[in-house]
């Protein structure tokens, strides 16, 4: 009798906890994305959109030094956006005639369809479509990439190596802080859970918040290059734009794609003869600064 009463009270307690938790969880799941900072708002306002197969892709295109034929295309990393390049943007316009960057599909201010099969192949095709849109498909392009963008650059390099018609012509390539060799990559626990696409994925993407994001991302940086809290909020605002946190698990499929197509992408990097540079950590900081400050 005593045990039955205890079980009944325990059930009633859990029901009360559940009734209290439900509205709190509902409120949490409907927290609006953070407002754009003035700098991030300015970045969006100064950019443009083009349409790829019915999807809006955000990009920046600045005309730089007069008389130079050089064009550089910047490919950002995961899980951020083209805004990653804003600190060296002005310096690059002093070195190149055109400085171009885009938000990949599913990132930043670009569309984030769901469900959708996100792939490195599609992202590479979007880069090619952007250059056609800008009338630059026949120009020689310098590629500067970071992290996720490195893999997109490798796919573009493979297409260039195959001399496929309609593909962009690559003049030089600089890869930074990317897991080019999949066997050396050590994904975080959260990345492992999300990329495997199990039943936890949709729950985890909805529960993701700024605290989880910043705690997971900050250790990736070196001790002297870690982003400030305001910069982390800018990154998080870009992710939350268009409910981008809900497609993180789909975007993380690039980790599986990198393993599956290792021979294709690593092989392309090993066999081309164009000028290439690969840098990591503090070395990247030096090369980025050099790129942004050397004049033609």
C-alpha positions as MATLAB code, in Angstrom:
seq = 'XXXXXXXXXXXXXXXXXXXXXXXXXXXXXXXXXXXXXXXXXXXXXXXXXXXXXXXXXXXXXXXXXXXXXXXXXXXXXXXXXXXXXXXXXXXXXXXXXXXXXXXXXXXXXXXXXXXXXXXXXXXXXXXXXXXXXXXXXXXXXXXXXXXXXXXXXXXXXXXXXXXXXXXXXXXXXXXXXXXXXXXXXXXXXXXXXXXXXXXXXXXXXXXXXXXXXXXXXXXXXXXXXXXXXXXXXXXXXXXXXXXXXXXXXXXXXXXXXXXXXXXXXXXXXXXXXXXXXXXXXXXXXXXXXXXXXXXX';
ca = [
       0.000    0.000    0.000;
       2.763    2.404    0.970;
       4.680    1.478   -2.177;
       1.626    2.106   -4.396;
       1.145    5.529   -2.839;
       4.804    6.329   -3.386;
       4.616    5.283   -7.049;
       1.417    7.314   -7.517;
       3.030   10.419   -6.033;
       6.106    9.904   -8.198;
       3.972    9.636  -11.342;
       2.087   12.800  -10.365;
       5.397   14.566   -9.783;
       6.691   13.610  -13.248;
       3.424   14.722  -14.834;
       3.782   18.109  -13.140;
       7.411   18.374  -14.272;
       6.341   17.495  -17.816;
       3.543   20.042  -17.822;
       5.965   22.700  -16.611;
       8.727   21.688  -19.045;
       6.550   21.646  -22.158;
       5.856   25.401  -22.361;
       9.481   26.126  -21.381;
      10.762   23.849  -24.141;
       8.306   25.330  -26.627;
       9.494   28.830  -25.719;
      13.133   27.729  -26.049;
      12.574   26.194  -29.479;
      10.957   29.417  -30.705;
      13.675   31.790  -29.529;
      14.135   34.159  -32.476;
      17.572   34.427  -34.114;
      19.816   37.199  -32.770;
      19.664   40.568  -34.462;
      22.408   41.307  -36.947;
      25.199   43.492  -35.617;
      25.761   46.774  -37.523;
      28.853   45.272  -39.183;
      27.048   42.083  -40.246;
      24.035   44.079  -41.416;
      26.356   46.257  -43.503;
      27.945   43.141  -45.000;
      24.531   41.822  -46.029;
      23.389   45.185  -47.385;
      26.491   45.575  -49.544;
      26.125   42.081  -51.039;
      23.871   40.678  -53.743;
      21.964   37.507  -54.571;
      21.801   35.352  -57.656;
      19.572   32.365  -58.318;
      20.833   28.829  -58.736;
      18.136   26.293  -59.647;
      15.503   28.337  -57.847;
      17.673   28.929  -54.752;
      19.014   32.321  -53.672;
      22.765   32.484  -53.165;
      24.354   35.460  -51.404;
      27.655   36.850  -52.659;
      30.024   39.793  -52.432;
      31.804   41.229  -55.446;
      34.157   44.188  -55.069;
      36.145   45.941  -57.760;
      39.641   46.604  -56.500;
      42.862   47.886  -57.994;
      42.547   49.370  -61.485;
      44.712   47.846  -64.203;
      45.254   44.470  -62.551;
      43.854   41.391  -64.323;
      43.850   39.358  -61.096;
      40.640   37.854  -59.725;
      40.373   36.048  -56.391;
      37.446   33.908  -55.247;
      37.150   33.191  -51.527;
      35.576   29.962  -50.261;
      34.602   29.985  -46.582;
      34.607   27.244  -43.961;
      32.108   25.340  -41.842;
      29.756   26.374  -40.281;
      30.145   30.084  -40.985;
      29.932   32.286  -44.088;
      31.645   34.732  -46.429;
      31.746   37.195  -43.532;
      34.797   35.240  -42.335;
      36.826   37.264  -44.851;
      35.768   40.752  -43.810;
      38.988   41.590  -41.936;
      41.176   41.126  -45.012;
      38.621   42.216  -47.613;
      39.874   45.771  -48.047;
      43.490   44.599  -48.229;
      42.600   42.098  -50.946;
      41.013   44.841  -53.047;
      44.426   46.533  -53.069;
      45.978   43.399  -54.561;
      43.260   42.092  -56.890;
      41.014   43.687  -59.500;
      38.008   41.605  -58.407;
      37.426   40.104  -54.967;
      34.505   37.663  -54.859;
      33.044   35.560  -52.056;
      29.793   33.668  -51.612;
      27.800   32.001  -48.883;
      27.529   28.348  -49.837;
      24.049   26.870  -49.991;
      22.912   26.224  -46.408;
      25.238   28.882  -44.963;
      25.028   32.556  -44.015;
      22.471   34.552  -45.989;
      21.996   31.983  -48.745;
      18.927   29.766  -48.829;
      18.868   26.767  -46.494;
      16.374   24.304  -47.971;
      15.291   21.283  -45.973;
      15.105   18.483  -46.583;
      17.943   18.718  -49.084;
      20.889   16.571  -50.101;
      23.786   18.961  -49.533;
      26.966   17.956  -51.333;
      30.423   19.265  -52.183;
      29.626   18.652  -55.854;
      26.649   21.002  -55.706;
      28.646   23.685  -53.897;
      31.343   23.521  -56.593;
      28.666   23.858  -59.289;
      27.286   26.913  -57.473;
      30.748   28.543  -57.570;
      30.913   27.886  -61.324;
      27.380   29.262  -61.776;
      28.293   32.435  -59.870;
      31.277   33.078  -62.135;
      29.081   32.545  -65.202;
      26.569   34.944  -63.696;
      29.360   37.534  -63.341;
      30.653   36.878  -66.872;
      33.981   35.556  -65.579;
      33.758   31.946  -66.746;
      36.625   32.417  -69.220;
      38.954   34.251  -66.843;
      41.798   32.703  -64.852;
      40.846   32.579  -61.181;
      42.897   32.573  -57.976;
      41.211   30.484  -55.279;
      41.633   31.185  -51.561;
      39.800   28.655  -49.398;
      39.341   27.693  -45.775;
      38.219   24.456  -44.078;
      34.999   23.287  -45.829;
      35.942   25.568  -48.721;
      39.138   23.552  -49.200;
      37.116   20.513  -50.251;
      35.038   22.590  -52.663;
      38.308   23.949  -54.080;
      39.596   20.376  -54.499;
      36.482   19.438  -56.486;
      36.930   22.541  -58.672;
      40.572   21.536  -59.118;
      39.517   18.037  -60.192;
      37.166   19.475  -62.800;
      39.873   21.832  -64.018;
      42.328   18.928  -64.273;
      39.813   16.959  -66.353;
      39.557   19.904  -68.805;
      35.803   19.737  -68.691;
      34.118   22.365  -70.843;
      32.419   25.112  -68.884;
      34.624   24.642  -65.837;
      36.553   27.545  -64.405;
      40.256   27.963  -65.112;
      42.328   28.021  -61.936;
      45.485   30.144  -61.897;
      46.568   29.488  -58.300;
      45.246   27.878  -55.146;
      45.764   28.599  -51.446;
      44.218   26.135  -48.966;
      44.013   27.040  -45.287;
      43.237   25.013  -42.160;
      41.407   22.228  -43.931;
      41.159   18.510  -43.263;
      42.424   17.626  -46.712;
      43.322   14.083  -45.679;
      40.175   12.545  -44.137;
      42.106    9.947  -42.150;
      43.708   12.712  -40.083;
      40.434   14.452  -39.215;
      39.074   14.025  -35.690;
      35.462   15.265  -35.571;
      33.997   16.469  -32.293;
      31.475   14.237  -30.505;
      28.605   16.513  -31.527;
      29.759   16.391  -35.161;
      29.866   12.594  -35.028;
      26.328   12.405  -33.677;
      25.001   14.845  -36.269;
      26.799   13.499  -39.338;
      25.561    9.950  -38.704;
      22.005   11.167  -39.251;
      20.427    9.137  -36.453;
      17.279    9.852  -34.472;
      19.210   12.316  -32.306;
      20.090   14.642  -35.195;
      16.803   16.594  -35.448;
      16.666   16.883  -31.658;
      20.243   18.121  -31.329;
      19.916   20.684  -34.110;
      16.841   22.173  -32.433;
      18.477   22.239  -29.005;
      21.655   23.870  -30.301;
      22.227   27.338  -28.868;
      24.904   30.022  -28.705;
      26.500   28.519  -25.612;
      26.893   25.071  -27.200;
      28.092   26.620  -30.458;
      30.697   28.921  -28.902;
      31.997   26.254  -26.502;
      32.449   23.865  -29.411;
      34.038   26.308  -31.846;
      36.403   28.356  -29.683;
      38.914   25.542  -28.952;
      39.456   25.121  -32.706;
      41.315   28.449  -32.743;
      44.817   29.075  -31.491;
      45.393   30.990  -28.233;
      46.092   34.265  -30.057;
      43.460   34.051  -32.778;
      40.284   33.172  -30.889;
      37.259   35.227  -31.902;
      35.771   37.744  -29.507;
      32.316   37.169  -28.088;
      30.852   39.709  -30.512;
      32.464   37.875  -33.436;
      31.044   34.576  -32.165;
      27.605   36.192  -31.997;
      28.029   37.313  -35.627;
      28.843   33.734  -36.608;
      25.858   32.425  -34.664;
      23.558   35.033  -36.231;
      24.653   33.813  -39.670;
      23.915   30.222  -38.704;
      20.494   31.032  -37.226;
      19.506   33.083  -40.288;
      16.812   31.164  -42.211;
      16.849   28.468  -39.483;
      20.292   27.313  -40.544;
      20.821   25.413  -37.301;
      18.247   22.901  -38.565;
      20.400   21.913  -41.574;
      23.710   21.504  -39.711;
      23.341   17.709  -39.703;
      22.753   17.668  -43.468;
      25.729   19.942  -44.124;
      27.983   17.716  -41.997;
      27.579   14.950  -44.566;
      30.653   16.509  -46.172;
      32.722   14.511  -43.655;
      31.372   11.259  -45.089;
      31.729   12.559  -48.653;
      35.364   13.460  -48.019;
      36.126    9.862  -47.045;
      34.174    8.398  -49.960;
      35.817   10.601  -52.584;
      39.293   10.808  -51.058;
      41.040    9.472  -54.162;
      39.296   11.985  -56.400;
      40.030   15.051  -54.277;
      43.450   14.251  -52.851;
      44.497   12.952  -56.263;
      43.528   16.231  -57.913;
      45.627   18.171  -55.441;
      48.630   15.932  -55.940;
      48.661   15.927  -59.738;
      48.138   19.510  -60.899;
      50.996   21.867  -61.732;
      49.474   25.253  -60.868;
      50.994   27.278  -57.985;
      49.626   25.939  -54.693;
      50.004   26.879  -51.063;
      48.722   25.011  -48.022;
      48.925   26.612  -44.604;
      47.778   25.914  -41.050;
      47.496   27.872  -37.814;
      49.807   30.902  -37.371;
      51.274   30.249  -40.816;
      47.853   31.042  -42.312;
      47.765   34.340  -40.479;
      51.070   35.290  -42.160;
      49.975   34.255  -45.637;
      46.562   35.929  -45.356;
      48.233   39.155  -44.272;
      50.740   38.860  -47.114;
      47.978   38.325  -49.671;
      46.079   41.329  -48.349;
      49.015   43.744  -48.286;
      51.214   42.959  -51.317;
      50.506   45.341  -54.210;
      50.780   44.340  -57.838;
];
